[in-house]
Short mmCIF file of C-alpha atoms (C1' of nucleotides) in Angstrom, two decimals:
data_model
loop_
_atom_site.label_atom_id
_atom_site.label_comp_id
_atom_site.label_asym_id
_atom_site.label_seq_id
_atom_site.Cartn_x
_atom_site.Cartn_y
_atom_site.Cartn_z
CA UNK X 1 16.48 -25.97 -10.67
CA UNK X 2 15.36 -22.66 -12.15
CA UNK X 3 17.58 -19.60 -12.02
CA UNK X 4 16.39 -16.69 -9.97
CA UNK X 5 16.26 -13.34 -11.67
CA UNK X 6 17.20 -10.76 -9.09
CA UNK X 7 20.70 -10.79 -7.73
CA UNK X 8 21.02 -7.89 -5.31
CA UNK X 9 18.81 -9.38 -2.62
CA UNK X 10 20.72 -10.64 0.33
CA UNK X 11 18.54 -13.46 1.56
CA UNK X 12 17.03 -16.32 -0.36
CA UNK X 13 13.68 -15.34 1.03
CA UNK X 14 13.88 -11.99 -0.76
CA UNK X 15 15.02 -13.57 -3.98
CA UNK X 16 12.17 -16.02 -3.92
CA UNK X 17 9.75 -13.27 -3.01
CA UNK X 18 10.72 -11.11 -5.97
CA UNK X 19 10.87 -14.10 -8.22
CA UNK X 20 7.34 -15.29 -7.51
CA UNK X 21 6.01 -11.75 -7.47
CA UNK X 22 7.40 -11.13 -10.92
CA UNK X 23 5.85 -14.34 -12.18
CA UNK X 24 2.47 -13.36 -10.80
CA UNK X 25 2.64 -9.82 -12.16
CA UNK X 26 3.77 -10.98 -15.58
CA UNK X 27 1.04 -13.56 -15.58
CA UNK X 28 3.37 -16.54 -15.86
CA UNK X 29 1.46 -17.83 -12.87
CA UNK X 30 -2.22 -17.13 -13.30
CA UNK X 31 -4.95 -16.40 -10.76
CA UNK X 32 -6.34 -19.52 -9.13
CA UNK X 33 -3.07 -21.37 -9.68
CA UNK X 34 -2.00 -23.17 -6.59
CA UNK X 35 1.38 -22.52 -5.05
CA UNK X 36 2.85 -25.36 -3.05
CA UNK X 37 5.76 -24.63 -0.75
CA UNK X 38 7.50 -27.92 -1.30
CA UNK X 39 7.17 -27.83 -5.07
CA UNK X 40 8.47 -24.30 -5.43
CA UNK X 41 11.28 -25.08 -3.05
CA UNK X 42 12.32 -28.01 -5.15
CA UNK X 43 12.00 -26.06 -8.40
CA UNK X 44 14.39 -23.38 -7.30
CA UNK X 45 16.58 -25.73 -5.32
CA UNK X 46 16.11 -24.59 -1.79
CA UNK X 47 14.27 -25.62 1.32
CA UNK X 48 10.68 -24.84 2.22
CA UNK X 49 11.57 -22.21 4.79
CA UNK X 50 12.47 -19.24 2.58
CA UNK X 51 9.73 -20.11 0.11
CA UNK X 52 7.22 -20.22 2.89
CA UNK X 53 8.27 -16.82 4.18
CA UNK X 54 8.17 -15.33 0.71
CA UNK X 55 4.63 -16.62 0.28
CA UNK X 56 3.61 -15.00 3.54
CA UNK X 57 4.89 -11.68 2.27
CA UNK X 58 2.94 -12.10 -0.93
CA UNK X 59 -0.12 -12.83 1.13
CA UNK X 60 0.25 -9.56 3.03
CA UNK X 61 0.61 -7.82 -0.32
CA UNK X 62 -2.62 -9.49 -1.41
CA UNK X 63 -1.10 -11.28 -4.35
CA UNK X 64 -1.79 -14.72 -2.94
CA UNK X 65 -4.35 -16.13 -0.59
CA UNK X 66 -3.25 -18.52 2.11
CA UNK X 67 -5.59 -21.09 3.57
CA UNK X 68 -4.01 -22.57 6.67
CA UNK X 69 -3.04 -26.20 6.28
CA UNK X 70 -4.52 -26.31 2.82
CA UNK X 71 -2.41 -24.18 0.55
CA UNK X 72 -1.76 -20.97 -1.31
CA UNK X 73 -3.66 -19.73 -4.32
CA UNK X 74 -2.76 -16.87 -6.63
CA UNK X 75 -5.22 -14.08 -6.06
CA UNK X 76 -7.09 -12.40 -8.86
CA UNK X 77 -9.07 -9.21 -8.94
CA UNK X 78 -12.54 -8.50 -10.21
CA UNK X 79 -13.66 -5.32 -11.95
CA UNK X 80 -14.84 -3.77 -8.75
CA UNK X 81 -11.48 -4.09 -7.10
CA UNK X 82 -9.70 -2.60 -10.10
CA UNK X 83 -12.05 0.37 -9.87
CA UNK X 84 -11.41 0.74 -6.17
CA UNK X 85 -7.67 0.66 -6.61
CA UNK X 86 -7.93 3.31 -9.28
CA UNK X 87 -9.78 5.66 -7.01
CA UNK X 88 -7.44 5.06 -4.12
CA UNK X 89 -4.49 5.67 -6.38
CA UNK X 90 -6.03 8.88 -7.64
CA UNK X 91 -6.45 10.14 -4.10
CA UNK X 92 -2.97 9.18 -3.01
CA UNK X 93 -1.10 10.26 -6.10
CA UNK X 94 -2.93 13.57 -5.97
CA UNK X 95 -1.53 13.97 -2.50
CA UNK X 96 1.89 12.93 -3.72
CA UNK X 97 1.91 15.67 -6.33
CA UNK X 98 0.92 18.25 -3.73
CA UNK X 99 3.80 17.24 -1.52
CA UNK X 100 6.27 17.04 -4.36
CA UNK X 101 5.28 20.48 -5.63
CA UNK X 102 5.52 21.97 -2.18
CA UNK X 103 8.96 20.51 -1.59
CA UNK X 104 10.70 20.68 -4.94
CA UNK X 105 8.49 22.12 -7.60
CA UNK X 106 11.15 22.96 -10.17
CA UNK X 107 12.90 19.65 -9.99
CA UNK X 108 9.59 17.85 -10.28
CA UNK X 109 8.52 19.67 -13.42
CA UNK X 110 11.95 19.28 -14.93
CA UNK X 111 12.05 15.53 -14.26
CA UNK X 112 8.54 14.95 -15.50
CA UNK X 113 9.17 16.85 -18.72
CA UNK X 114 12.29 14.91 -19.41
CA UNK X 115 10.37 11.73 -18.71
CA UNK X 116 7.56 12.70 -21.04
CA UNK X 117 10.05 13.45 -23.78
CA UNK X 118 11.30 9.90 -23.41
CA UNK X 119 7.78 8.54 -23.44
CA UNK X 120 7.11 10.33 -26.72
CA UNK X 121 10.33 9.10 -28.24
CA UNK X 122 9.49 5.50 -27.55
CA UNK X 123 5.93 5.78 -28.73
CA UNK X 124 6.84 7.35 -32.04
CA UNK X 125 9.48 4.69 -32.49
CA UNK X 126 6.77 2.16 -31.82
CA UNK X 127 8.79 0.76 -28.93
CA UNK X 128 5.92 0.14 -26.55
CA UNK X 129 8.07 -2.07 -24.43
CA UNK X 130 10.26 0.89 -23.63
CA UNK X 131 7.25 3.10 -23.15
CA UNK X 132 5.92 0.99 -20.31
CA UNK X 133 9.16 1.60 -18.43
CA UNK X 134 8.78 5.36 -18.64
CA UNK X 135 5.10 5.19 -17.84
CA UNK X 136 5.99 3.54 -14.55
CA UNK X 137 8.84 5.98 -14.05
CA UNK X 138 6.50 8.93 -14.44
CA UNK X 139 4.50 7.91 -11.41
CA UNK X 140 7.63 6.92 -9.56
CA UNK X 141 9.19 10.34 -10.00
CA UNK X 142 6.20 11.95 -8.39
CA UNK X 143 6.07 9.53 -5.49
CA UNK X 144 9.78 9.82 -4.86
CA UNK X 145 9.88 13.60 -4.89
CA UNK X 146 6.96 13.63 -2.48
CA UNK X 147 9.60 12.63 0.04
CA UNK X 148 7.70 10.02 1.99
CA UNK X 149 8.88 6.47 2.07
CA UNK X 150 5.44 5.38 3.19
CA UNK X 151 3.63 7.12 0.38
CA UNK X 152 6.14 5.80 -2.11
CA UNK X 153 5.59 2.20 -1.13
CA UNK X 154 1.86 2.64 -1.04
CA UNK X 155 1.74 3.98 -4.57
CA UNK X 156 4.13 1.35 -5.82
CA UNK X 157 2.10 -1.48 -4.39
CA UNK X 158 -1.15 -0.21 -5.81
CA UNK X 159 0.44 0.48 -9.17
CA UNK X 160 1.87 -3.00 -9.29
CA UNK X 161 -1.56 -4.46 -8.74
CA UNK X 162 -2.96 -2.50 -11.64
CA UNK X 163 -0.03 -3.13 -13.90
CA UNK X 164 -0.72 -6.79 -13.52
CA UNK X 165 -3.86 -6.30 -15.58
CA UNK X 166 -2.85 -3.21 -17.46
CA UNK X 167 0.04 -5.09 -18.96
CA UNK X 168 -2.51 -6.85 -21.13
CA UNK X 169 -3.54 -3.68 -22.91
CA UNK X 170 -0.71 -1.20 -22.47
CA UNK X 171 1.00 -2.69 -25.47
CA UNK X 172 -1.58 -1.23 -27.80
CA UNK X 173 -0.57 2.03 -29.41
CA UNK X 174 -3.86 3.75 -28.69
CA UNK X 175 -3.75 2.87 -25.02
CA UNK X 176 -0.19 4.09 -24.69
CA UNK X 177 -1.03 7.33 -26.49
CA UNK X 178 -4.00 8.00 -24.24
CA UNK X 179 -1.76 7.39 -21.28
CA UNK X 180 0.90 9.77 -22.55
CA UNK X 181 -1.71 12.43 -23.11
CA UNK X 182 -2.93 11.97 -19.55
CA UNK X 183 0.59 12.51 -18.27
CA UNK X 184 0.94 15.68 -20.28
CA UNK X 185 -2.25 17.07 -18.85
CA UNK X 186 -1.02 16.38 -15.35
CA UNK X 187 2.25 18.20 -15.94
CA UNK X 188 0.44 21.15 -17.49
CA UNK X 189 -1.76 21.42 -14.45
CA UNK X 190 1.21 21.24 -12.15
CA UNK X 191 2.94 24.00 -14.07
CA UNK X 192 -0.15 26.17 -13.85
CA UNK X 193 -0.11 25.60 -10.12
CA UNK X 194 -3.77 24.72 -10.15
CA UNK X 195 -4.25 21.93 -7.64
CA UNK X 196 -7.87 21.36 -8.44
CA UNK X 197 -6.95 20.94 -12.07
CA UNK X 198 -4.18 18.55 -11.03
CA UNK X 199 -6.60 16.45 -9.05
CA UNK X 200 -8.96 16.28 -11.99
CA UNK X 201 -6.15 15.40 -14.39
CA UNK X 202 -4.90 12.62 -12.14
CA UNK X 203 -8.35 11.22 -11.69
CA UNK X 204 -9.08 11.38 -15.40
CA UNK X 205 -5.81 9.67 -16.20
CA UNK X 206 -6.51 6.81 -13.85
CA UNK X 207 -10.11 6.47 -14.96
CA UNK X 208 -8.75 6.17 -18.46
CA UNK X 209 -6.42 3.41 -17.36
CA UNK X 210 -9.25 1.73 -15.53
CA UNK X 211 -11.51 1.82 -18.56
CA UNK X 212 -8.79 0.37 -20.75
CA UNK X 213 -8.40 -2.48 -18.32
CA UNK X 214 -12.10 -3.04 -18.00
CA UNK X 215 -12.53 -2.99 -21.75
CA UNK X 216 -9.62 -5.12 -22.80
CA UNK X 217 -9.28 -7.45 -19.83
CA UNK X 218 -12.68 -7.86 -18.27
CA UNK X 219 -14.60 -7.53 -21.50
CA UNK X 220 -15.88 -11.06 -21.44
CA UNK X 221 -14.59 -13.01 -18.51
CA UNK X 222 -15.09 -12.35 -14.87
CA UNK X 223 -13.41 -15.56 -13.92
CA UNK X 224 -10.54 -13.58 -12.47
CA UNK X 225 -12.06 -13.31 -9.06
CA UNK X 226 -9.51 -15.43 -7.24
CA UNK F 1 5.52 -18.69 29.80
CA UNK F 2 3.29 -15.67 29.30
CA UNK F 3 -0.35 -16.08 28.34
CA UNK F 4 -1.35 -14.86 24.92
CA UNK F 5 -4.26 -12.51 24.73
CA UNK F 6 -6.16 -13.36 21.60
CA UNK F 7 -7.78 -16.72 21.36
CA UNK F 8 -9.60 -16.89 18.07
CA UNK F 9 -6.47 -17.02 15.93
CA UNK F 10 -5.85 -20.42 14.53
CA UNK F 11 -2.11 -20.52 14.20
CA UNK F 12 0.53 -19.69 16.78
CA UNK F 13 2.03 -17.30 14.31
CA UNK F 14 -1.12 -15.19 14.33
CA UNK F 15 -1.37 -15.26 18.08
CA UNK F 16 2.21 -14.14 18.44
CA UNK F 17 1.69 -11.51 15.77
CA UNK F 18 -1.27 -9.96 17.54
CA UNK F 19 0.41 -10.32 20.89
CA UNK F 20 3.54 -8.42 19.91
CA UNK F 21 1.58 -5.89 17.91
CA UNK F 22 -0.55 -5.09 20.91
CA UNK F 23 2.52 -4.68 23.06
CA UNK F 24 4.06 -2.29 20.57
CA UNK F 25 0.87 -0.28 20.15
CA UNK F 26 0.29 -0.06 23.87
CA UNK F 27 3.87 0.96 24.35
CA UNK F 28 4.78 -1.99 26.55
CA UNK F 29 7.61 -2.45 24.12
CA UNK F 30 9.10 0.91 23.23
CA UNK F 31 10.72 2.14 20.03
CA UNK F 32 14.35 1.14 19.70
CA UNK F 33 13.78 -1.92 21.87
CA UNK F 34 15.33 -4.97 20.34
CA UNK F 35 13.23 -8.03 19.64
CA UNK F 36 15.04 -11.32 19.68
CA UNK F 37 13.37 -14.33 18.14
CA UNK F 38 14.74 -16.83 20.59
CA UNK F 39 13.90 -14.77 23.65
CA UNK F 40 10.34 -14.09 22.62
CA UNK F 41 9.91 -17.71 21.68
CA UNK F 42 11.03 -18.81 25.10
CA UNK F 43 8.87 -16.22 26.86
CA UNK F 44 5.71 -17.44 25.26
CA UNK F 45 6.76 -21.06 25.25
CA UNK F 46 7.06 -21.87 21.59
CA UNK F 47 9.73 -22.31 18.98
CA UNK F 48 11.43 -19.61 16.95
CA UNK F 49 9.53 -20.38 13.75
CA UNK F 50 6.16 -18.78 14.46
CA UNK F 51 7.79 -15.87 16.28
CA UNK F 52 10.03 -15.26 13.34
CA UNK F 53 7.11 -15.22 10.93
CA UNK F 54 5.14 -12.90 13.16
CA UNK F 55 8.07 -10.50 13.22
CA UNK F 56 8.22 -10.53 9.45
CA UNK F 57 4.59 -9.54 9.32
CA UNK F 58 5.24 -6.71 11.73
CA UNK F 59 8.07 -5.60 9.52
CA UNK F 60 5.79 -5.39 6.51
CA UNK F 61 3.42 -3.36 8.63
CA UNK F 62 6.31 -1.06 9.50
CA UNK F 63 6.08 -1.64 13.22
CA UNK F 64 9.50 -3.21 13.44
CA UNK F 65 12.66 -2.93 11.41
CA UNK F 66 14.52 -6.06 10.50
CA UNK F 67 18.22 -6.00 9.76
CA UNK F 68 19.24 -9.29 8.20
CA UNK F 69 21.45 -11.38 10.44
CA UNK F 70 21.51 -8.67 13.05
CA UNK F 71 18.09 -8.39 14.59
CA UNK F 72 14.78 -6.67 14.91
CA UNK F 73 14.13 -3.26 16.42
CA UNK F 74 10.82 -1.66 17.29
CA UNK F 75 10.21 1.18 14.91
CA UNK F 76 9.29 4.63 16.02
CA UNK F 77 7.93 7.58 14.11
CA UNK F 78 9.06 11.18 14.00
CA UNK F 79 6.78 14.19 13.71
CA UNK F 80 7.08 14.29 9.97
CA UNK F 81 5.79 10.77 9.59
CA UNK F 82 2.86 11.42 11.89
CA UNK F 83 1.97 14.40 9.73
CA UNK F 84 2.23 12.34 6.58
CA UNK F 85 0.03 9.61 7.93
CA UNK F 86 -2.56 12.17 8.90
CA UNK F 87 -2.73 13.57 5.42
CA UNK F 88 -2.88 10.15 3.83
CA UNK F 89 -5.62 9.15 6.21
CA UNK F 90 -7.56 12.31 5.40
CA UNK F 91 -7.40 11.52 1.72
CA UNK F 92 -8.38 7.91 2.11
CA UNK F 93 -11.07 8.32 4.71
CA UNK F 94 -12.55 11.10 2.61
CA UNK F 95 -12.79 8.57 -0.18
CA UNK F 96 -14.27 6.03 2.21
CA UNK F 97 -17.06 8.40 3.16
CA UNK F 98 -17.83 9.06 -0.49
CA UNK F 99 -18.16 5.36 -1.17
CA UNK F 100 -20.15 4.67 1.95
CA UNK F 101 -22.57 7.49 1.20
CA UNK F 102 -22.97 6.35 -2.36
CA UNK F 103 -23.69 2.78 -1.33
CA UNK F 104 -25.68 3.03 1.88
CA UNK F 105 -26.18 6.62 2.93
CA UNK F 106 -29.01 6.07 5.39
CA UNK F 107 -27.42 3.21 7.20
CA UNK F 108 -24.18 5.17 7.45
CA UNK F 109 -25.76 8.23 9.00
CA UNK F 110 -27.81 6.09 11.33
CA UNK F 111 -24.80 4.10 12.54
CA UNK F 112 -22.64 7.15 12.97
CA UNK F 113 -25.30 8.97 14.97
CA UNK F 114 -25.75 6.03 17.26
CA UNK F 115 -22.00 5.85 17.65
CA UNK F 116 -21.72 9.53 18.47
CA UNK F 117 -24.42 9.17 21.09
CA UNK F 118 -22.29 6.52 22.71
CA UNK F 119 -19.22 8.70 22.48
CA UNK F 120 -21.06 11.50 24.29
CA UNK F 121 -22.34 9.17 26.96
CA UNK F 122 -18.87 7.97 27.82
CA UNK F 123 -17.34 11.42 27.80
CA UNK F 124 -19.93 12.90 30.11
CA UNK F 125 -19.50 9.93 32.39
CA UNK F 126 -15.78 10.64 32.30
CA UNK F 127 -15.14 7.15 31.02
CA UNK F 128 -12.40 8.03 28.55
CA UNK F 129 -11.36 4.44 28.32
CA UNK F 130 -14.73 3.62 26.83
CA UNK F 131 -14.61 6.68 24.63
CA UNK F 132 -11.48 5.50 22.87
CA UNK F 133 -13.34 2.38 21.80
CA UNK F 134 -16.10 4.36 20.14
CA UNK F 135 -13.65 6.78 18.61
CA UNK F 136 -12.06 3.87 16.81
CA UNK F 137 -15.46 2.46 15.98
CA UNK F 138 -16.52 5.71 14.34
CA UNK F 139 -13.82 5.44 11.73
CA UNK F 140 -14.36 1.74 11.41
CA UNK F 141 -18.03 2.15 10.61
CA UNK F 142 -17.16 4.43 7.73
CA UNK F 143 -14.47 2.17 6.36
CA UNK F 144 -16.68 -0.89 6.61
CA UNK F 145 -19.67 0.65 4.91
CA UNK F 146 -17.40 1.81 2.11
CA UNK F 147 -17.51 -1.83 1.10
CA UNK F 148 -13.89 -2.37 0.17
CA UNK F 149 -11.78 -4.83 2.07
CA UNK F 150 -8.69 -3.13 0.74
CA UNK F 151 -9.71 0.31 1.87
CA UNK F 152 -10.75 -1.04 5.23
CA UNK F 153 -7.39 -2.60 5.94
CA UNK F 154 -5.57 0.46 4.70
CA UNK F 155 -7.43 2.76 7.05
CA UNK F 156 -7.08 0.36 9.95
CA UNK F 157 -3.35 0.07 9.53
CA UNK F 158 -2.83 3.79 9.32
CA UNK F 159 -5.13 4.41 12.24
CA UNK F 160 -3.29 1.89 14.35
CA UNK F 161 -0.04 3.66 13.67
CA UNK F 162 -1.49 6.93 14.86
CA UNK F 163 -3.25 5.44 17.84
CA UNK F 164 0.11 4.24 19.02
CA UNK F 165 1.00 7.84 19.74
CA UNK F 166 -2.45 9.24 20.17
CA UNK F 167 -3.03 6.90 23.06
CA UNK F 168 -0.75 9.12 25.07
CA UNK F 169 -3.08 12.09 24.84
CA UNK F 170 -6.52 10.73 24.04
CA UNK F 171 -7.10 10.15 27.71
CA UNK F 172 -7.35 13.86 28.36
CA UNK F 173 -10.87 15.21 28.46
CA UNK F 174 -10.14 18.17 26.23
CA UNK F 175 -8.58 16.00 23.54
CA UNK F 176 -11.50 13.61 23.60
CA UNK F 177 -13.99 16.46 23.42
CA UNK F 178 -12.25 18.02 20.46
CA UNK F 179 -12.30 14.65 18.78
CA UNK F 180 -16.00 14.18 19.43
CA UNK F 181 -16.73 17.59 18.02
CA UNK F 182 -14.77 16.71 14.91
CA UNK F 183 -16.87 13.61 14.44
CA UNK F 184 -20.08 15.61 14.78
CA UNK F 185 -18.95 18.03 12.12
CA UNK F 186 -18.23 15.15 9.77
CA UNK F 187 -21.68 13.64 10.25
CA UNK F 188 -23.32 17.01 9.75
CA UNK F 189 -21.49 17.46 6.48
CA UNK F 190 -22.48 13.99 5.36
CA UNK F 191 -26.10 14.70 6.13
CA UNK F 192 -25.96 17.92 4.17
CA UNK F 193 -24.59 15.91 1.28
CA UNK F 194 -21.81 18.41 0.77
CA UNK F 195 -18.72 16.43 -0.18
CA UNK F 196 -16.40 19.40 -0.15
CA UNK F 197 -17.53 20.17 3.38
CA UNK F 198 -17.00 16.52 4.29
CA UNK F 199 -13.46 16.59 2.96
CA UNK F 200 -12.73 19.73 4.94
CA UNK F 201 -14.26 18.27 8.09
CA UNK F 202 -12.25 15.08 7.80
CA UNK F 203 -9.06 16.97 7.18
CA UNK F 204 -9.72 19.32 10.09
CA UNK F 205 -10.47 16.41 12.38
CA UNK F 206 -7.24 14.68 11.53
CA UNK F 207 -5.19 17.85 11.72
CA UNK F 208 -6.61 18.27 15.18
CA UNK F 209 -5.53 14.77 16.12
CA UNK F 210 -2.14 15.41 14.62
CA UNK F 211 -1.68 18.62 16.57
CA UNK F 212 -2.66 16.88 19.78
CA UNK F 213 -0.04 14.25 19.15
CA UNK F 214 2.60 16.75 18.19
CA UNK F 215 1.85 18.84 21.24
CA UNK F 216 1.59 16.15 23.86
CA UNK F 217 3.96 13.53 22.50
CA UNK F 218 6.62 15.28 20.50
CA UNK F 219 6.64 18.42 22.60
CA UNK F 220 10.15 17.87 23.85
CA UNK F 221 11.62 14.67 22.61
CA UNK F 222 12.34 13.63 19.08
CA UNK F 223 14.15 10.56 20.18
CA UNK F 224 11.33 8.48 18.79
CA UNK F 225 12.85 8.15 15.38
CA UNK F 226 13.52 4.44 15.47
"C1'" DG D 1 -28.74 -44.99 -4.92
"C1'" DC D 2 -27.58 -42.07 -1.06
"C1'" DC D 3 -25.60 -40.94 3.12
"C1'" DT D 4 -22.19 -41.49 6.65
"C1'" DA D 5 -17.81 -43.02 8.88
"C1'" DG D 6 -13.21 -44.00 8.77
"C1'" DG D 7 -8.84 -43.92 7.05
"C1'" DG D 8 -5.37 -42.13 3.84
"C1'" DT D 9 -3.19 -38.29 1.53
"C1'" DA D 10 -1.49 -33.82 0.80
"C1'" DC D 11 -0.60 -30.03 2.50
"C1'" DA D 12 0.91 -26.24 5.83
"C1'" DG D 13 2.30 -25.44 10.84
"C1'" DT D 14 5.83 -26.14 14.24
"C1'" DA D 15 10.15 -27.67 16.32
"C1'" DT D 16 14.89 -28.22 16.15
"C1'" DA D 17 19.54 -28.46 14.31
"C1'" DC D 18 22.99 -26.34 11.86
"C1'" DA D 19 25.29 -22.53 8.86
"C1'" DA D 20 26.56 -17.89 8.06
"C1'" DA D 21 27.19 -13.30 9.13
"C1'" DA D 22 27.64 -9.35 11.93
"C1'" DT D 23 29.24 -7.57 16.10
"C1'" DA D 24 31.70 -7.60 20.35
"C1'" DA D 25 35.71 -8.98 22.88
"C1'" DT D 26 40.28 -10.10 23.34
"C1'" DG D 27 45.07 -9.80 23.00
"C1'" DA D 28 49.42 -8.64 20.93
"C1'" DA D 29 52.26 -5.34 18.55
"C1'" DA D 30 53.47 -0.46 17.58
"C1'" DT V 1 47.67 3.73 25.04
"C1'" DT V 2 46.04 2.86 20.64
"C1'" DT V 3 45.27 0.02 16.83
"C1'" DC V 4 44.65 -3.82 14.29
"C1'" DA V 5 43.91 -8.67 13.67
"C1'" DT V 6 41.89 -12.70 15.38
"C1'" DT V 7 38.68 -15.17 17.86
"C1'" DA V 8 34.03 -15.60 20.54
"C1'" DT V 9 29.52 -14.61 20.85
"C1'" DT V 10 25.09 -13.35 19.46
"C1'" DT V 11 21.50 -13.57 16.38
"C1'" DT V 12 19.33 -14.41 12.20
"C1'" DG V 13 19.05 -17.44 7.81
"C1'" DT V 14 18.28 -22.05 6.06
"C1'" DA V 15 17.53 -26.98 6.11
"C1'" DT V 16 15.10 -30.83 7.70
"C1'" DA V 17 12.24 -33.69 10.52
"C1'" DC V 18 8.01 -34.08 12.69
"C1'" DT V 19 2.98 -32.87 13.83
"C1'" DG V 20 -1.66 -31.57 12.91
"C1'" DT V 21 -5.40 -30.62 10.10
"C1'" DA V 22 -8.47 -30.34 6.11
"C1'" DC V 23 -9.97 -32.75 2.33
"C1'" DC V 24 -10.94 -36.71 -0.53
"C1'" DC V 25 -12.16 -41.18 -1.38
"C1'" DT V 26 -13.68 -45.48 -0.41
"C1'" DA V 27 -16.49 -48.87 2.09
"C1'" DG V 28 -20.27 -50.07 4.60
"C1'" DG V 29 -24.86 -49.36 6.25
"C1'" DC V 30 -29.55 -47.59 5.29
#
DNA sequence: GCCTAGGGTACAGTATACAAAATAATGAAA
DNA sequence: TTTCATTATTTTGTATACTGTACCCTAGGC
């Protein structure tokens, strides 16, 4: 009878959803692992119903694959998909910056600079764990200030998918430093007001992230397919 | 005991899902309408379970809003959201064209030209009903040839959301003609191999669609909010 | 030895019963 | 008449029992 992590969710379904999602993203449950309603239900001490519904949500989010009357399997991604997500993210986050600048330029720049200061602090202290937080926050600030719930969720979902693999290399100082530098370039471009430069900076940053993933994660194995 | 439309779906859940989705998109069920598990279940002669799960899917797709222990409501969109979706679509479909061109340029152009020929045929015959089909197909061809399941679904979802409102004005000859012209411009740009021109054409096309919706649908009322 | 058929198992899919919560309705007191 | 508390009602959330299907494995024929 395992304890669930997240408390604020109202329904069991949501708790289970976040719980399993976290386990998949952290890698506690690996791609190709099978998820069985009844087993999970027993593990966390509930009935099949909420588990089942949580799994359906995860399926829609493309974190698990459901084969009717057979079972659920944790989904994995191959290199190609990582590349695709990177490009999609670049396009969408570019858009997000445009919107955010148009709506609240000053606040955006201010928030991002404060965030970058924090990123630096944690890197120099060697606290990569803390850095990852602010890395995520950087992109979140942009998406939030863009002022579109839809865009926000879209970016978050895509970012989550990447983080799942990125988490395996973001804890290296060099990777983190490259990432920080990418963020700085983006902010510079925003401050200059040069949208083309922003687009390039965003794309470069994400290509960097992609390459890190491809190098560190997919170096040898491509048994991650699903 | 209403008949369900789609046959190929294996599970009742999927049938119900598509059934309700169609009704929402067609407007048979209007924004703000309440959806009650038990009632729907009775209507289509099944139990609450599959209905419930279908509604959850629709919630994830943002077609309905679910308030725990209170009920489900059909979601509506305001002007702002329509605008946002247009811009997101422009960004993503621009990307889709890039990928499709890179991977199978000739086939893409060929398919699109054939599609446009069909569009023209139906417009000149005044068969706007048929035109709508090929309008959708045009964007589908691009997304499919881009070769990314993820991108495909993304574009389809966003397009569906717009179609929900666009359907109210696409049946006017002028709107359809403007749309056709937009498609032609896109294909021209693709053939020229000018990606900047493509991006502009896509954006223009979608802005056109947006303006049509804003003009014909949101002209007076903004009681569509949800 | 290989292929096929039949039955058993392990799941998810569906139905139904019950619990919990939010809202609406009711009635009494100020 | 208004307001507040209390009760009914409505509707989802959860639990559980049952059904249906895909897969595996074994046995029997070729």
